[in-house]
CSV table of C-alpha atoms and ligand atoms in Angstrom, one decimal:
chain,number,residue,atom,x,y,z
A,1,UNK,CA,-55.5,108.0,-29.6
A,2,UNK,CA,-57.1,111.4,-31.6
A,3,UNK,CA,-56.5,111.8,-35.1
A,4,UNK,CA,-55.2,114.6,-35.7
A,5,UNK,CA,-57.2,117.1,-38.2
A,6,UNK,CA,-56.5,117.6,-41.6
A,7,UNK,CA,-54.8,120.6,-42.9
A,8,UNK,CA,-56.2,123.6,-44.1
A,9,UNK,CA,-55.5,123.5,-47.9
A,10,UNK,CA,-55.1,128.0,-48.2
A,11,UNK,CA,-53.7,128.5,-52.5
A,12,UNK,CA,-53.1,132.2,-53.6
A,13,UNK,CA,-53.6,132.8,-57.0
A,14,UNK,CA,-53.6,135.8,-59.2
A,15,UNK,CA,-51.1,137.5,-62.6
A,16,UNK,CA,-47.7,138.2,-62.8
A,17,UNK,CA,-46.1,140.2,-59.7
A,18,UNK,CA,-49.2,141.4,-57.8
A,19,UNK,CA,-46.9,139.6,-54.9
A,20,UNK,CA,-47.3,137.0,-54.6
A,21,UNK,CA,-43.9,135.1,-53.8
A,22,UNK,CA,-44.2,138.5,-51.0
A,23,UNK,CA,-47.3,137.5,-49.1
A,24,UNK,CA,-47.2,133.4,-48.7
A,25,UNK,CA,-44.2,134.7,-47.1
A,26,UNK,CA,-46.2,136.8,-45.1
A,27,UNK,CA,-48.6,133.7,-44.5
A,28,UNK,CA,-46.1,131.4,-43.1
A,29,UNK,CA,-44.8,134.2,-40.8
A,30,UNK,CA,-48.1,134.2,-39.4
A,31,UNK,CA,-48.8,130.2,-39.0
A,32,UNK,CA,-45.7,130.0,-37.5
A,33,UNK,CA,-46.3,132.3,-34.6
A,34,UNK,CA,-50.1,130.8,-34.5
A,35,UNK,CA,-48.5,127.2,-34.0
A,36,UNK,CA,-49.0,126.2,-36.4
A,37,UNK,CA,-47.9,123.0,-38.9
A,38,UNK,CA,-47.4,124.3,-43.0
A,39,UNK,CA,-45.6,123.7,-46.1
A,40,UNK,CA,-45.0,126.0,-48.6
A,41,UNK,CA,-45.6,124.9,-52.3
A,42,UNK,CA,-46.7,125.9,-56.2
A,43,UNK,CA,-47.6,125.3,-59.5
A,44,UNK,CA,-46.4,123.5,-62.0
A,45,UNK,CA,-44.4,122.4,-59.7
A,46,UNK,CA,-43.0,121.4,-55.9
A,47,UNK,CA,-41.7,118.2,-56.2
A,48,UNK,CA,-38.0,117.1,-58.2
A,49,UNK,CA,-40.5,115.8,-61.1
A,50,UNK,CA,-43.2,118.3,-61.2
A,51,UNK,CA,-40.7,121.0,-61.8
A,52,UNK,CA,-38.8,119.0,-64.5
A,53,UNK,CA,-41.9,119.4,-65.8
A,54,UNK,CA,-42.7,123.5,-64.8
A,55,UNK,CA,-38.7,123.7,-66.1
A,56,UNK,CA,-40.4,122.2,-69.8
A,57,UNK,CA,-43.5,124.4,-69.3
A,58,UNK,CA,-42.2,127.7,-68.6
A,59,UNK,CA,-39.0,127.4,-71.4
A,60,UNK,CA,-39.8,129.7,-74.6
A,61,UNK,CA,-39.3,127.2,-77.1
A,62,UNK,CA,-38.9,127.8,-81.2
A,63,UNK,CA,-42.0,125.4,-82.0
A,64,UNK,CA,-45.7,126.8,-80.9
A,65,UNK,CA,-47.1,125.2,-77.5
A,66,UNK,CA,-50.3,123.2,-78.4
A,67,UNK,CA,-52.8,124.7,-76.0
A,68,UNK,CA,-53.9,121.0,-74.6
A,69,UNK,CA,-50.4,119.9,-74.7
A,70,UNK,CA,-49.8,122.9,-72.4
A,71,UNK,CA,-52.7,121.9,-69.9
A,72,UNK,CA,-52.0,118.0,-69.5
A,73,UNK,CA,-48.3,119.7,-68.4
A,74,UNK,CA,-49.6,121.2,-65.7
A,75,UNK,CA,-52.2,117.8,-65.1
A,76,UNK,CA,-49.6,116.0,-65.0
A,77,UNK,CA,-46.7,117.7,-62.8
A,78,UNK,CA,-50.9,118.6,-60.6
A,79,UNK,CA,-51.1,114.3,-60.3
A,80,UNK,CA,-47.4,114.5,-59.4
A,81,UNK,CA,-47.7,117.2,-56.7
A,82,UNK,CA,-51.3,115.8,-55.5
A,83,UNK,CA,-49.7,112.6,-55.2
A,84,UNK,CA,-46.1,112.8,-53.0
A,85,UNK,CA,-47.1,116.1,-51.7
A,86,UNK,CA,-50.4,117.4,-50.7
A,87,UNK,CA,-52.9,115.0,-49.9
A,88,UNK,CA,-49.8,113.5,-48.0
A,89,UNK,CA,-49.8,116.1,-45.8
A,90,UNK,CA,-53.0,117.3,-45.4
A,91,UNK,CA,-53.6,114.0,-44.3
A,92,UNK,CA,-51.3,114.0,-41.6
A,93,UNK,CA,-52.8,117.5,-40.3
A,94,UNK,CA,-50.1,119.8,-42.0
A,95,UNK,CA,-51.9,122.8,-43.1
A,96,UNK,CA,-50.2,123.1,-47.4
A,97,UNK,CA,-50.0,127.2,-48.4
A,98,UNK,CA,-49.6,126.3,-52.5
A,99,UNK,CA,-48.4,129.9,-54.8
A,100,UNK,CA,-51.3,129.1,-57.4
A,101,UNK,CA,-53.9,125.6,-58.3
A,102,UNK,CA,-55.7,124.8,-61.1
A,103,UNK,CA,-57.5,127.3,-60.6
A,104,UNK,CA,-54.4,129.0,-62.6
A,105,UNK,CA,-55.9,126.9,-65.1
A,106,UNK,CA,-59.0,128.0,-65.4
A,107,UNK,CA,-57.3,131.2,-66.0
A,108,UNK,CA,-54.8,130.5,-68.5
A,109,UNK,CA,-55.7,127.3,-69.6
A,110,UNK,CA,-59.5,128.7,-69.9
A,111,UNK,CA,-59.1,132.4,-70.2
A,112,UNK,CA,-55.9,133.2,-72.0
A,113,UNK,CA,-56.0,130.8,-74.2
A,114,UNK,CA,-59.0,130.1,-74.8
A,115,UNK,CA,-59.1,126.0,-73.8
A,116,UNK,CA,-64.1,125.4,-72.3
A,117,UNK,CA,-64.6,125.2,-68.8
A,118,UNK,CA,-66.1,122.2,-68.5
A,119,UNK,CA,-63.0,119.9,-70.6
A,120,UNK,CA,-60.4,121.8,-67.4
A,121,UNK,CA,-63.6,120.9,-64.9
A,122,UNK,CA,-62.9,117.0,-66.4
A,123,UNK,CA,-59.0,116.4,-66.0
A,124,UNK,CA,-59.8,118.2,-62.7
A,125,UNK,CA,-62.1,115.6,-61.6
A,126,UNK,CA,-59.9,112.8,-63.0
A,127,UNK,CA,-56.7,113.9,-61.1
A,128,UNK,CA,-57.9,115.9,-57.7
A,129,UNK,CA,-60.4,113.5,-57.1
A,130,UNK,CA,-62.4,115.8,-54.9
A,131,UNK,CA,-59.6,118.0,-53.5
A,132,UNK,CA,-60.5,121.1,-53.0
A,133,UNK,CA,-57.9,124.0,-51.9
A,134,UNK,CA,-61.0,125.3,-48.6
A,135,UNK,CA,-59.5,129.3,-49.2
A,136,UNK,CA,-58.2,130.6,-52.1
A,137,UNK,CA,-56.7,134.3,-51.6
A,138,UNK,CA,-56.4,136.5,-55.0
A,139,UNK,CA,-54.0,139.2,-54.4
A,140,UNK,CA,-55.6,141.6,-57.7
A,141,UNK,CA,-54.4,144.8,-60.0
A,142,UNK,CA,-54.1,146.1,-62.6
A,143,UNK,CA,-51.7,144.8,-65.2
A,144,UNK,CA,-49.8,147.5,-65.9
A,145,UNK,CA,-49.2,147.2,-61.9
A,146,UNK,CA,-47.8,143.9,-61.7
A,147,UNK,CA,-45.3,144.2,-65.5
A,148,UNK,CA,-44.3,147.1,-64.3
A,149,UNK,CA,-42.9,145.5,-60.3
A,150,UNK,CA,-41.3,143.1,-62.1
A,151,UNK,CA,-40.3,144.8,-65.0
A,152,UNK,CA,-35.9,145.1,-63.5
A,153,UNK,CA,-36.4,140.9,-63.4
A,154,UNK,CA,-34.3,139.3,-67.0
A,155,UNK,CA,-35.3,137.0,-69.6
A,156,UNK,CA,-39.0,136.1,-70.1
A,157,UNK,CA,-40.5,132.9,-70.0
A,158,UNK,CA,-42.8,132.2,-72.0
A,159,UNK,CA,-45.9,132.7,-70.9
A,160,UNK,CA,-44.2,135.9,-69.4
A,161,UNK,CA,-44.7,136.7,-72.8
A,162,UNK,CA,-47.8,136.6,-74.4
A,163,UNK,CA,-49.2,140.0,-74.6
A,164,UNK,CA,-51.1,142.2,-72.4
A,165,UNK,CA,-55.2,140.8,-73.9
A,166,UNK,CA,-53.7,138.0,-73.0
A,167,UNK,CA,-53.1,138.5,-69.3
A,168,UNK,CA,-56.9,140.9,-68.8
A,169,UNK,CA,-58.2,137.7,-70.2
A,170,UNK,CA,-57.1,135.7,-67.3
A,171,UNK,CA,-57.6,138.6,-64.8
A,172,UNK,CA,-60.7,138.9,-65.4
A,173,UNK,CA,-61.4,135.0,-65.6
A,174,UNK,CA,-59.5,134.8,-61.7
A,175,UNK,CA,-62.3,138.0,-61.2
A,176,UNK,CA,-65.3,136.0,-62.2
A,177,UNK,CA,-64.4,132.9,-60.5
A,178,UNK,CA,-63.8,134.7,-57.5
A,179,UNK,CA,-67.6,136.3,-57.9
A,180,UNK,CA,-68.8,132.5,-58.3
A,181,UNK,CA,-66.4,130.9,-55.4
A,182,UNK,CA,-67.6,133.3,-53.2
A,183,UNK,CA,-67.6,130.6,-50.4
A,184,UNK,CA,-63.6,130.0,-50.3
A,185,UNK,CA,-62.3,133.2,-52.5
A,186,UNK,CA,-60.9,135.7,-50.7
A,187,UNK,CA,-59.7,139.2,-53.2
A,188,UNK,CA,-57.2,141.9,-51.5
A,189,UNK,CA,-57.4,144.8,-53.2
A,190,UNK,CA,-52.8,144.3,-54.9
A,191,UNK,CA,-52.5,148.0,-55.7
A,192,UNK,CA,-52.6,149.4,-52.3
A,193,UNK,CA,-48.9,149.0,-50.7
A,194,UNK,CA,-47.9,146.3,-48.3
A,195,UNK,CA,-48.5,147.9,-45.4
A,196,UNK,CA,-51.9,148.0,-46.0
A,197,UNK,CA,-52.0,144.3,-48.8
A,198,UNK,CA,-51.1,143.1,-45.6
A,199,UNK,CA,-52.9,144.9,-43.2
A,200,UNK,CA,-56.1,142.9,-45.5
A,201,UNK,CA,-54.3,138.8,-45.7
A,202,UNK,CA,-54.3,139.1,-41.6
A,203,UNK,CA,-57.8,139.9,-41.4
A,204,UNK,CA,-57.9,137.1,-43.5
A,205,UNK,CA,-55.5,134.5,-41.5
A,206,UNK,CA,-57.7,134.9,-38.2
A,207,UNK,CA,-60.4,134.4,-40.4
A,208,UNK,CA,-59.6,130.8,-41.7
A,209,UNK,CA,-57.6,129.9,-38.4
A,210,UNK,CA,-60.9,130.1,-36.4
A,211,UNK,CA,-62.1,128.6,-39.5
A,212,UNK,CA,-60.5,125.3,-38.8
A,213,UNK,CA,-60.4,125.4,-35.1
A,214,UNK,CA,-64.1,124.5,-35.2
B,1,Z5A,N1,-49.3,128.8,-65.2
B,1,Z5A,C1,-50.1,128.7,-66.0
B,1,Z5A,O1,-50.8,129.0,-67.1
B,1,Z5A,N2,-51.4,127.8,-65.9
B,1,Z5A,C2,-51.0,127.1,-64.7
B,1,Z5A,O2,-52.3,125.5,-63.8
B,1,Z5A,C3,-50.2,127.5,-63.1
B,1,Z5A,C4,-48.9,128.1,-63.4
B,1,Z5A,C5,-50.5,126.8,-62.8
B,1,Z5A,C6,-46.3,130.4,-63.1
B,1,Z5A,O3,-45.6,132.1,-63.2
B,1,Z5A,C7,-46.2,130.8,-64.6
B,1,Z5A,O4,-47.7,129.3,-65.2
B,1,Z5A,C8,-47.5,132.0,-64.6
B,1,Z5A,C9,-48.7,130.9,-64.5
B,1,Z5A,C10,-48.4,130.0,-65.4
B,1,Z5A,N3,-47.6,132.6,-65.8
B,1,Z5A,N4,-46.9,133.8,-66.3
B,1,Z5A,N5,-47.2,134.9,-66.7
B,1,Z5A,P1,-44.8,131.8,-61.7
B,1,Z5A,O5,-46.9,131.5,-60.4
B,1,Z5A,O6,-43.8,131.0,-61.2
B,1,Z5A,O7,-45.0,132.9,-61.3
B,1,Z5A,P2,-45.3,134.4,-61.8
B,1,Z5A,O8,-47.0,134.4,-61.6
B,1,Z5A,O9,-44.9,134.6,-62.3
B,1,Z5A,O10,-45.3,135.4,-60.7
B,1,Z5A,P3,-44.3,136.0,-60.1
B,1,Z5A,O11,-43.5,136.9,-61.3
B,1,Z5A,O12,-42.5,134.9,-59.1
B,1,Z5A,O13,-44.8,137.5,-59.5
B,1,Z5A,P4,-45.2,137.0,-56.6
B,1,Z5A,O14,-45.2,136.2,-57.2
B,1,Z5A,O15,-47.2,138.1,-57.8
B,1,Z5A,O16,-45.0,138.9,-56.9
B,1,Z5A,P5,-43.3,138.7,-55.9
B,1,Z5A,O17,-42.4,138.5,-56.5
B,1,Z5A,O18,-44.2,138.4,-54.9
B,1,Z5A,O19,-43.2,140.7,-56.5
B,1,Z5A,C11,-43.4,141.5,-57.9
B,1,Z5A,C12,-42.4,142.7,-57.1
B,1,Z5A,O20,-43.6,144.1,-57.2
B,1,Z5A,C13,-41.3,142.8,-56.0
B,1,Z5A,O21,-41.0,143.2,-56.4
B,1,Z5A,C14,-41.9,143.4,-54.4
B,1,Z5A,O22,-41.4,143.2,-53.2
B,1,Z5A,C15,-43.6,143.7,-55.3
B,1,Z5A,N6,-44.0,143.9,-54.5
B,1,Z5A,C16,-45.0,142.5,-53.9
B,1,Z5A,N7,-46.4,143.7,-53.8
B,1,Z5A,C17,-45.9,144.8,-53.6
B,1,Z5A,C18,-47.5,145.9,-53.2
B,1,Z5A,N8,-47.9,145.5,-52.7
B,1,Z5A,N9,-46.3,147.2,-53.2
B,1,Z5A,C19,-45.1,147.2,-53.5
B,1,Z5A,N10,-44.0,146.9,-54.1
B,1,Z5A,C20,-44.8,145.2,-54.4
């Protein structure tokens, strides 16, 4: 019996309001048209337990959340997500399109909170073994643009209450990772109108499809 090739692991990253949810729907449509089996999922979250951890993680609270607590919460959710959803899907030949993954930890807990990259990398290795994204699509836009796009939403969650400099540090951290891991990163200018963003995305999706067919 011929085994399915392993699915591709595609992660979507970027700061708040850059259009991750909007464009994940576009990626899903393109994969469907190409007859590729896929699932959409997100972090923190993606399983009932991991979604409970997400709620703990994002709920505003009066108690200060220690940096290491925040870090361990995202990795606890990730461990569950990998074991129950991501690994079984990839092994079955299904593509996994994930709204944020460990690069968000390097950007937010690393760039934003100041936790060392070495500490995050040691948890990454421990929780993920060899699992790394095949492609990471970074939607990048100035912080003010993303903030403006989501400004009409209701109450802010715990992370959205952070200050401007925190988000600038997160963005810089993403751009540094993109420069460092050019093999898997593709950066899209998310400040363009949606039509141009999706034109750029289409070219990247074609590249991912031809890579998977090799
Ligand atoms: N977090 C962390 O700290 N560490 C970790 O390891 C992980 C996560 C995994 C999860 O939030 C939070 O957890 C996040 C990081 C942290 N905290 N923050 N802040 P999330 O990922 O669930 O939510 P988010 O980042 O806040 O995403 P979002 O606000 O939902 O934004 P989005 O999905 O990128 O954008 P959107 O909803 O697709 O678009 C926003 C609006 O803009 C919408 O009205 C669109 O119609 C519009 N839009 C989109 N694109 C365009 C263009 N090109 N032009 C004009 N308008 C547009």
